[in-house]
Amino acid sequence: MTDNVIIIDFKNVDKFYGSFHALKDINISVTEGERVVICGPSGSGKSTLIRCINGLEFHNSGVLNVNGIEVHENSPYINDLRQNVGMVFQQFNLFPHLTVLENLMIGPMKVRKSSRIDAEVTARKYLDRVHIPEQADKYPAALSGGQQQRVAIARSLCMESRIMLFDEPTSALDPEMINEVLDVIVELADTGMTMVVVTHEMGFARKISDRMVFMEEGRIVEVSPPDQFFTSPSSERCRAFLEQVLDH
Amino acid sequence: MSNSSKTLATVDGVSGTGPLRGRALPKPPPIKQFFDSKIVSTILYALVIGVICYGSYAGAQSMGYNWQWYRIPAYFYSFTDDGFQVGELLIGLGATIKLSGGSFLLALLFGLIIALLRLSGLYIGTKVAVIFLEFIRNIPLLVLLYLFYYVLGPIFKYDRITASVLCLAIYHSALLSEIFRAGINAVVKGQWEAASSIGMTKSQAYRYIILPQSIKFMLPPITGEIVHVIKSSAIVSVIAVGELTTFGRNIISDTYMSFEIWFTVAAVYLVVTLTLSIGVSYVEKHYAVKT
Ligand SMILES: Nc1ncnc2c1ncn2[C@@H]1O[C@H](COP(=O)(O)OP(=O)(O)OP(=O)(O)O)[C@@H](O)[C@H]1O
Ligand SMILES: [Mg+2]
């Protein structure tokens, strides 16, 4: 954060699904080591925005640079980019036909061409980091939701990415499992990794974020530091949204 | 995955693996329940088979047909002064299995290529695959065989065996490609996204993530297709390739035992295909427990 290197940079980005205008003139940059939390009502384009960052969706106009690579549909560097941008999904998306350890090792081995031994050492290291070393040989279906999501986080970490994206990592979890996952993410945040997180967990957001982003109807409506964001948001829509979320 | 939202193919046997699987069935009407009960249906089966057997027997009698069942075993095997001899029907069966096996393996390969082309998202790939598919599916197998033997054979200078294998392989690759496509599409989209998000290329994702998971959707209809290949292989007897059906026909023209031989040939096909189906359903259960 000291030298403020920009690692994600949206310039006038627009995105359409058919004729539906999902992202409207997005301008935001994220510096290395920064932690940005995005919130906003359902359908406001949060997932779309975050998925553009690693090219799971492609924007239609404007310029998006991530980790020194310009992201667009025909870029030959998309797979290189994705190796350096980890993503954690709402539905975990673990590979059900592989054991936990294999889930963690397949990326390093097949994509990074690490040796089996190196991949296993890395896998066990990150499994420790998410506090489930004893689950290594189970299949994902045998784990609780919270454990599965932690495996998914470890899978991304195994790629030694510089940037991590989280798209509502706790929304599919039973309430009693939310904290074990959030705790892991907070620990990660303390390591200084660049993070972009979509979440409705406002306490958690306040704890980890350097900047809060509020989106509505495909637009970024407000960007501010958490203190200001939670106490005196400048836009009316944002204030209404916060009241609603913090209420319950 | 621009076309992953397309509906699953509804090839025979594939539809059963669709999303409707878990839905509760409505209770059938009383009449159907009556006919579906074990006792009633057993009696019905026995009746039908009895009538067929009696009908053929009585019909043959009235024709003055001379039954010679005792000569049949010699066409499977015999012991002569030279020792154990394999009979023509067994040799024919061996040829049928080789022919079907070879065609099937080739069909698997072609079928996978067609399916991947179709799913490639490339305009030209999709079009080529679709045209191939429509072409093959809408030509009778017999005509396809004639094309391969009488037209392409002389042009590319290959023999009748090659013509048969190619024809069967191409014909079944079309059906298999639809099975592959349905199986691949049955893997949820999130798996593609997870594979991409760790930097896998499309072919790595297919190889390590998607295909291993789609196997379990594909296995039942694929085995159905093996049985299908064995059955359709009989058609090559029209260009006199030596296999079970051809051998049966040859025996008949020597001995005039058409009833015995056709019953026997049918029974041999039945034994082979039933054994296969039972073996596979065993493997499938085994598989299902594991994952
Ligand atoms: N693949 C798609 N095709 C067409 N429309 C889409 C597609 N994906 C998203 N949309 C639409 O784009 C809009 C934004 O979707 P997005 O998933 O980004 O919202 P979100 O803010 O993540 O919402 P949520 O909180 O419900 O996850 C929605 O109206 C959605 O219906
Ligand atoms: Mg979303």
XYZ file of C-alpha atoms and ligand atoms in Angstrom:
571
model
C 0.000 0.000 0.000
C 2.970 2.228 0.456
C 3.672 2.905 -3.198
C 0.053 2.584 -4.397
C 0.618 0.376 -7.429
C -2.659 0.024 -9.281
C -3.412 -3.643 -9.838
C -7.049 -3.538 -11.000
C -8.172 -0.651 -13.147
C -11.641 -0.144 -14.669
C -11.962 2.731 -17.136
C -15.422 3.528 -18.507
C -16.364 -0.135 -18.536
C -19.774 -1.162 -19.851
C -21.230 -4.624 -19.981
C -24.347 -5.914 -21.697
C -26.144 -9.242 -21.463
C -27.892 -9.150 -24.809
C -29.706 -5.844 -24.638
C -29.611 -5.698 -20.838
C -27.177 -3.068 -19.597
C -25.559 -4.795 -16.615
C -22.582 -2.516 -15.919
C -22.794 1.188 -16.657
C -19.665 3.296 -17.012
C -17.646 1.647 -14.256
C -14.571 3.572 -13.124
C -12.602 2.305 -10.195
C -9.052 1.279 -9.448
C -7.731 -0.978 -6.737
C -4.155 -0.697 -5.516
C -1.951 -3.563 -4.523
C -2.738 -4.902 -1.055
C -6.006 -3.011 -0.898
C -9.211 -4.646 0.297
C -12.364 -3.471 -1.393
C -15.824 -4.592 -0.369
C -18.726 -4.263 -2.786
C -22.312 -4.229 -1.639
C -25.654 -3.346 -3.114
C -29.090 -4.785 -3.775
C -29.662 -8.013 -5.667
C -29.239 -7.629 -9.412
C -27.170 -4.478 -9.111
C -24.243 -6.031 -11.002
C -21.857 -6.948 -8.168
C -21.183 -10.451 -9.460
C -20.884 -9.212 -13.002
C -18.283 -6.666 -11.965
C -16.209 -9.117 -9.993
C -16.444 -11.778 -12.714
C -15.133 -9.326 -15.290
C -11.930 -9.043 -13.270
C -10.821 -12.595 -14.055
C -12.538 -12.849 -17.425
C -15.411 -15.136 -16.474
C -17.486 -12.437 -18.133
C -16.143 -10.000 -20.679
C -17.017 -6.314 -20.786
C -18.189 -4.761 -24.040
C -16.567 -1.364 -23.948
C -14.073 0.590 -21.928
C -10.717 -0.687 -20.706
C -9.993 -3.105 -17.896
C -6.434 -3.800 -16.761
C -5.701 -6.451 -14.164
C -2.243 -7.320 -12.916
C -0.669 -5.689 -15.951
C -2.799 -7.539 -18.482
C -5.579 -5.975 -20.488
C -8.663 -8.168 -20.104
C -10.699 -8.766 -23.216
C -12.349 -11.664 -24.938
C -9.586 -12.438 -27.399
C -6.663 -11.884 -25.106
C -4.171 -14.743 -25.301
C -3.178 -14.032 -21.700
C -6.483 -14.834 -20.026
C -5.256 -18.099 -18.530
C -2.110 -16.429 -17.221
C -4.267 -13.769 -15.684
C -6.567 -16.304 -14.043
C -3.625 -18.094 -12.480
C -2.878 -14.903 -10.607
C -6.430 -14.042 -9.652
C -8.083 -16.480 -7.282
C -11.850 -16.686 -7.062
C -14.129 -18.038 -4.375
C -17.720 -18.694 -5.401
C -20.966 -18.592 -3.509
C -21.618 -22.250 -4.357
C -18.032 -23.392 -3.551
C -17.726 -25.248 -6.891
C -15.330 -27.850 -5.565
C -14.494 -30.705 -7.914
C -16.711 -33.502 -6.578
C -14.766 -36.337 -8.210
C -11.515 -35.382 -6.477
C -10.538 -35.586 -2.826
C -9.876 -32.404 -0.898
C -6.138 -32.790 -1.378
C -6.551 -33.481 -5.100
C -8.796 -30.431 -5.399
C -5.946 -28.348 -4.071
C -3.211 -30.044 -6.067
C -4.746 -30.154 -9.509
C -4.232 -26.465 -10.288
C -0.559 -26.310 -9.275
C 0.181 -29.620 -10.995
C -1.671 -29.219 -14.265
C -1.585 -25.470 -14.691
C 1.628 -24.454 -12.961
C 3.349 -27.763 -13.762
C 4.605 -28.172 -10.203
C 5.826 -31.569 -9.143
C 3.431 -33.773 -7.183
C 5.513 -33.408 -4.049
C 5.663 -29.618 -4.214
C 1.947 -29.468 -4.942
C 1.183 -31.658 -1.959
C 3.373 -29.631 0.380
C 1.635 -26.442 -0.776
C -1.788 -28.054 -0.480
C -1.172 -29.223 3.077
C 0.198 -25.817 4.017
C -2.967 -24.037 2.915
C -5.240 -26.698 4.321
C -3.573 -25.915 7.645
C -4.118 -22.236 6.994
C -7.885 -22.792 6.695
C -7.837 -25.053 9.767
C -8.932 -28.375 8.259
C -5.755 -30.421 7.751
C -7.573 -33.569 8.895
C -10.021 -33.498 5.972
C -7.384 -33.972 3.269
C -8.470 -37.358 2.025
C -12.233 -36.886 2.081
C -14.416 -36.109 -0.904
C -16.115 -32.701 -0.876
C -19.569 -34.220 -0.449
C -18.515 -35.512 2.967
C -17.765 -32.016 4.282
C -20.027 -29.374 5.812
C -20.712 -26.231 3.797
C -18.319 -24.188 5.907
C -15.578 -26.738 5.426
C -16.220 -26.902 1.693
C -15.928 -23.153 1.392
C -12.663 -23.212 3.310
C -11.355 -25.878 0.951
C -12.385 -23.631 -1.949
C -10.422 -20.778 -0.387
C -7.404 -23.037 0.067
C -7.718 -24.150 -3.559
C -7.370 -20.548 -4.691
C -4.511 -19.927 -2.293
C -2.604 -22.907 -3.708
C -2.252 -21.000 -6.957
C -0.316 -18.373 -4.963
C -2.429 -15.658 -6.558
C -1.803 -11.983 -5.931
C -5.458 -11.082 -6.040
C -8.418 -12.848 -4.470
C -12.032 -12.356 -5.487
C -14.885 -13.427 -3.242
C -18.454 -13.477 -4.556
C -20.757 -13.759 -1.561
C -18.644 -16.464 0.044
C -21.036 -17.012 2.939
C -24.452 -16.595 1.305
C -24.968 -20.318 0.752
C -23.958 -21.267 4.288
C -26.012 -22.151 7.333
C -25.722 -19.313 9.879
C -23.607 -21.321 12.323
C -20.931 -21.842 9.666
C -20.613 -18.280 8.468
C -18.098 -17.218 11.074
C -15.602 -20.009 10.492
C -15.362 -18.873 6.865
C -15.267 -15.165 7.650
C -12.508 -15.747 10.206
C -10.365 -17.414 7.566
C -10.905 -14.491 5.204
C -10.036 -11.977 7.926
C -6.795 -13.858 8.589
C -6.057 -13.713 4.879
C -6.737 -10.011 4.800
C -4.072 -9.582 7.462
C -1.457 -11.084 5.133
C -1.741 -8.064 2.858
C -3.297 -9.765 -0.134
C -5.312 -7.703 -2.602
C -8.970 -8.588 -2.153
C -12.256 -7.725 -3.790
C -15.180 -9.048 -1.794
C -18.888 -9.021 -2.502
C -20.783 -9.577 0.712
C -23.884 -8.716 2.684
C -22.078 -9.308 6.018
C -21.665 -5.708 7.074
C -19.785 -6.301 10.317
C -17.225 -8.317 8.442
C -17.091 -5.726 5.662
C -16.350 -2.993 8.130
C -13.632 -5.060 9.730
C -11.649 -5.893 6.601
C -12.349 -3.170 4.092
C -10.089 -0.289 3.139
C -12.817 1.020 0.873
C -16.515 0.329 0.532
C -18.287 0.360 -2.833
C -22.034 0.604 -3.216
C -23.645 -0.439 -6.488
C -27.133 -0.013 -7.816
C -28.635 -0.835 -11.208
C -25.245 -1.466 -12.781
C -23.673 1.735 -11.512
C -21.154 2.453 -8.795
C -23.098 4.897 -6.674
C -20.714 5.434 -3.801
C -17.081 4.724 -2.942
C -15.832 5.720 0.502
C -13.727 4.573 3.452
C -15.682 2.295 5.822
C -15.932 4.819 8.660
C -17.589 7.365 6.461
C -19.559 4.740 4.519
C -21.247 3.292 7.596
C -21.801 6.534 9.479
C -22.566 9.142 6.869
C -22.989 7.815 3.332
C -23.366 10.611 0.856
C -26.113 9.080 -1.287
C -29.666 8.590 -0.204
C -29.936 5.157 -1.878
C -26.917 3.890 -0.014
C -28.289 5.108 3.296
C -31.591 3.349 2.645
C -29.796 0.155 1.698
C -27.633 0.204 4.816
C -30.611 0.796 7.070
C -32.291 -2.206 5.567
C -29.259 -4.500 5.863
C -28.122 -3.370 9.294
C -31.629 -3.573 10.666
C -31.852 -7.315 10.725
C -19.944 -21.600 -22.606
C -22.304 -19.748 -24.787
C -24.397 -22.771 -25.636
C -24.536 -24.454 -22.272
C -28.058 -23.220 -21.813
C -29.302 -25.289 -24.712
C -31.544 -28.140 -23.724
C -30.126 -31.592 -23.322
C -30.355 -33.873 -26.272
C -33.202 -36.290 -26.092
C -31.586 -39.312 -27.638
C -33.269 -42.530 -26.550
C -32.018 -43.449 -23.137
C -30.439 -40.132 -22.389
C -33.578 -38.373 -21.292
C -33.644 -40.508 -18.140
C -30.624 -38.700 -16.745
C -32.267 -35.307 -17.066
C -33.346 -33.015 -14.319
C -36.747 -34.678 -14.002
C -35.259 -37.727 -12.382
C -36.134 -36.977 -8.809
C -39.766 -36.078 -9.377
C -42.396 -38.256 -7.698
C -44.464 -40.304 -10.126
C -48.224 -39.999 -10.079
C -50.016 -43.196 -9.068
C -50.967 -45.256 -12.143
C -54.642 -46.079 -12.824
C -56.028 -49.361 -11.378
C -56.033 -51.163 -14.748
C -52.348 -50.461 -15.157
C -51.662 -51.551 -11.593
C -53.451 -54.824 -12.330
C -51.409 -55.543 -15.448
C -48.180 -54.437 -13.796
C -48.501 -56.772 -10.828
C -45.917 -59.550 -10.762
C -48.296 -62.512 -11.013
C -50.420 -61.118 -13.803
C -47.471 -60.048 -15.881
C -45.697 -63.400 -15.416
C -48.813 -65.223 -16.587
C -49.111 -62.872 -19.552
C -45.469 -63.417 -20.545
C -45.842 -67.187 -20.269
C -48.994 -67.029 -22.362
C -47.424 -64.936 -25.101
C -44.301 -67.073 -25.308
C -46.397 -70.254 -25.214
C -48.546 -69.017 -28.068
C -45.497 -68.098 -30.149
C -43.792 -71.436 -29.523
C -46.925 -73.428 -30.140
C -47.724 -71.355 -33.214
C -44.356 -71.950 -34.795
C -44.381 -75.591 -33.883
C -47.885 -76.173 -35.209
C -47.166 -74.112 -38.305
C -44.013 -76.071 -38.986
C -45.863 -79.350 -38.468
C -48.555 -78.407 -40.926
C -45.860 -77.477 -43.446
C -44.328 -80.856 -42.844
C -41.190 -79.187 -41.530
C -38.489 -81.632 -40.572
C -36.999 -80.468 -37.248
C -33.338 -81.359 -36.862
C -32.339 -79.733 -33.596
C -29.853 -82.529 -32.910
C -27.571 -81.206 -35.669
C -27.257 -77.740 -34.150
C -24.613 -78.346 -31.434
C -22.115 -79.423 -34.094
C -22.234 -75.895 -35.483
C -20.891 -74.615 -32.168
C -18.232 -77.208 -31.505
C -17.503 -80.864 -32.134
C -14.964 -83.559 -31.338
C -13.507 -85.346 -34.320
C -10.470 -87.524 -34.793
C -8.424 -84.312 -34.957
C -9.720 -83.282 -31.536
C -11.811 -80.253 -30.550
C -13.268 -78.331 -33.473
C -14.804 -74.859 -33.258
C -18.061 -74.740 -35.211
C -19.114 -72.147 -37.769
C -21.556 -70.365 -35.470
C -18.870 -69.789 -32.840
C -16.463 -68.560 -35.492
C -19.225 -66.255 -36.716
C -19.845 -65.021 -33.200
C -16.141 -64.282 -32.801
C -16.179 -62.305 -36.027
C -19.272 -60.395 -34.914
C -17.630 -59.471 -31.630
C -14.428 -58.347 -33.350
C -16.337 -56.344 -35.936
C -18.603 -54.686 -33.360
C -15.765 -54.091 -30.913
C -13.557 -52.431 -33.520
C -16.408 -50.341 -34.879
C -17.445 -49.315 -31.406
C -13.982 -48.138 -30.373
C -13.681 -46.135 -33.549
C -17.190 -44.765 -33.026
C -16.248 -43.626 -29.504
C -13.351 -41.648 -30.918
C -15.337 -40.091 -33.786
C -18.267 -39.440 -31.486
C -16.150 -37.562 -28.964
C -14.629 -35.450 -31.719
C -18.061 -34.586 -33.124
C -19.409 -33.741 -29.683
C -16.448 -31.474 -28.906
C -16.777 -29.789 -32.300
C -20.433 -29.186 -31.634
C -19.717 -27.742 -28.194
C -16.693 -25.765 -29.359
C -18.697 -22.605 -29.831
C -16.941 -22.134 -33.180
C -19.511 -21.356 -35.819
C -17.961 -23.626 -38.417
C -17.366 -26.458 -35.936
C -20.959 -26.429 -34.814
C -22.270 -26.357 -38.366
C -20.052 -29.223 -39.523
C -21.123 -31.337 -36.557
C -24.811 -30.616 -37.022
C -24.754 -31.334 -40.745
C -22.876 -34.589 -40.161
C -25.374 -35.573 -37.524
C -28.448 -34.844 -39.614
C -26.923 -36.581 -42.607
C -26.136 -39.783 -40.742
C -29.325 -39.895 -38.723
C -31.546 -39.525 -41.749
C -30.037 -42.173 -44.000
C -30.995 -45.820 -43.538
C -28.069 -47.864 -42.246
C -28.360 -50.206 -45.227
C -27.960 -47.365 -47.702
C -25.023 -46.019 -45.737
C -23.400 -49.433 -45.969
C -23.917 -49.532 -49.732
C -22.388 -46.051 -49.968
C -19.335 -47.148 -48.034
C -18.938 -50.381 -49.955
C -20.043 -49.737 -53.533
C -19.194 -46.036 -53.827
C -16.403 -45.098 -51.429
C -14.859 -48.582 -51.491
C -13.701 -48.511 -55.115
C -12.671 -44.858 -54.839
C -10.457 -45.297 -51.798
C -9.609 -48.914 -52.600
C -10.570 -50.642 -49.384
C -12.152 -54.036 -48.829
C -15.544 -55.080 -47.514
C -14.330 -55.484 -43.933
C -13.004 -51.936 -43.834
C -16.239 -50.727 -45.408
C -18.242 -52.468 -42.699
C -16.147 -51.167 -39.831
C -16.170 -47.614 -41.195
C -19.887 -47.659 -41.875
C -20.780 -48.973 -38.426
C -18.306 -46.618 -36.746
C -19.613 -43.547 -38.552
C -23.245 -44.469 -38.014
C -22.800 -45.065 -34.290
C -20.475 -42.107 -33.801
C -23.425 -39.865 -34.616
C -25.512 -41.470 -31.891
C -22.624 -41.545 -29.431
C -21.803 -37.891 -30.021
C -25.269 -36.947 -28.806
C -24.714 -39.050 -25.696
C -21.391 -37.321 -25.079
C -22.899 -33.918 -25.616
C -25.725 -34.563 -23.183
C -23.274 -35.938 -20.622
C -20.955 -32.969 -20.948
C -23.824 -30.504 -20.690
C -25.063 -32.277 -17.578
C -21.993 -31.108 -15.649
C -22.969 -27.881 -13.906
C -21.624 -24.578 -15.174
C -19.878 -23.834 -11.896
C -17.380 -26.592 -12.623
C -16.285 -24.810 -15.792
C -15.971 -21.572 -13.889
C -13.950 -23.162 -11.094
C -11.639 -24.794 -13.631
C -11.194 -21.516 -15.517
C -10.638 -19.577 -12.349
C -7.540 -21.613 -11.520
C -6.228 -20.922 -15.017
C -7.079 -24.160 -16.767
C -7.362 -24.043 -20.524
C -10.482 -25.436 -22.118
C -8.807 -28.727 -22.943
C -7.415 -29.092 -19.428
C -10.856 -28.391 -18.022
C -12.365 -31.078 -20.264
C -9.711 -33.585 -19.433
C -9.379 -33.201 -15.673
C -12.698 -31.754 -14.582
C -15.579 -32.127 -17.017
C -15.158 -35.496 -18.735
C -14.391 -37.440 -15.546
C -17.635 -36.127 -14.093
C -19.739 -36.700 -17.160
C -18.761 -40.376 -17.381
C -21.408 -41.324 -14.893
C -24.103 -39.628 -16.964
C -22.838 -41.284 -20.127
C -22.182 -44.820 -18.991
C -25.737 -46.195 -19.141
C -26.582 -44.882 -22.634
C -23.128 -45.834 -23.936
C -23.611 -49.452 -22.972
C -26.973 -49.350 -24.652
C -25.038 -48.270 -27.705
C -22.667 -51.281 -27.506
C -25.686 -53.551 -27.639
C -26.988 -51.492 -30.538
C -23.710 -51.898 -32.474
C -23.743 -55.664 -32.018
C -27.274 -55.800 -33.349
C -26.674 -53.510 -36.294
C -23.482 -55.359 -37.226
C -25.725 -58.105 -38.619
C -26.436 -55.839 -41.572
C -22.994 -56.398 -43.083
C -24.140 -59.876 -44.057
C -25.659 -58.190 -47.139
C -22.166 -57.529 -48.465
C -21.090 -61.022 -47.436
C -18.732 -60.127 -44.614
C -18.274 -63.282 -42.569
C -20.014 -62.872 -39.216
C -22.704 -64.594 -37.219
C -25.644 -63.748 -39.468
C -23.738 -64.524 -42.673
C -22.586 -67.852 -41.329
C -26.126 -68.665 -40.275
C -27.329 -67.927 -43.785
C -24.604 -70.075 -45.320
C -25.478 -73.010 -43.120
C -29.118 -72.699 -44.133
C -28.347 -72.704 -47.807
C -26.434 -75.942 -47.279
C -28.866 -77.682 -44.971
C -32.314 -76.016 -45.313
C -32.610 -75.924 -41.502
C -33.847 -72.342 -41.534
C -36.070 -72.526 -38.444
C -33.453 -74.064 -36.180
C -30.639 -71.831 -37.375
C -32.529 -68.534 -37.158
C -33.831 -69.407 -33.691
C -30.281 -70.287 -32.687
C -28.716 -67.170 -34.174
C -31.310 -65.008 -32.452
C -30.627 -66.776 -29.169
C -26.876 -66.237 -29.527
C -27.351 -62.482 -30.078
C -29.710 -62.411 -27.129
C -27.259 -64.180 -24.830
C -24.415 -61.835 -25.780
C -26.395 -58.603 -25.455
C -28.149 -59.654 -22.245
C -24.842 -60.675 -20.669
C -23.444 -57.291 -21.591
C -26.387 -55.388 -20.174
C -26.319 -57.319 -16.925
C -22.554 -56.948 -16.581
C -22.793 -53.243 -17.141
C -25.623 -52.637 -14.721
C -23.480 -54.420 -12.134
C -20.535 -52.134 -12.880
C -22.821 -49.133 -12.723
C -24.087 -50.003 -9.264
C -20.529 -50.456 -8.145
C -19.674 -47.054 -9.570
C -22.655 -45.382 -7.953
C -21.634 -46.551 -4.484
C -18.115 -45.249 -4.913
C -18.898 -41.634 -5.763
N -25.642 -14.601 -17.914
C -26.565 -13.621 -17.833
N -27.415 -13.420 -18.851
C -28.344 -12.438 -18.781
N -28.503 -11.638 -17.743
C -27.689 -11.786 -16.677
C -26.683 -12.799 -16.672
N -26.027 -12.723 -15.498
C -26.600 -11.727 -14.810
N -27.591 -11.157 -15.515
C -28.392 -10.026 -15.094
O -27.539 -8.970 -14.802
C -27.958 -8.274 -13.636
C -26.834 -8.202 -12.651
O -26.547 -9.515 -12.213
P -25.479 -9.816 -11.090
O -25.455 -11.302 -10.910
O -24.205 -9.178 -11.434
O -26.117 -9.132 -9.838
P -25.669 -9.183 -8.332
O -25.507 -7.795 -7.894
O -24.520 -10.108 -8.168
O -26.944 -9.773 -7.621
P -27.054 -10.842 -6.441
O -26.931 -10.087 -5.169
O -28.438 -11.376 -6.612
O -25.994 -11.860 -6.649
C -29.157 -9.019 -13.113
O -30.314 -8.307 -13.489
C -29.134 -10.343 -13.814
O -30.443 -10.780 -14.078
Mg -24.231 -12.039 -7.313
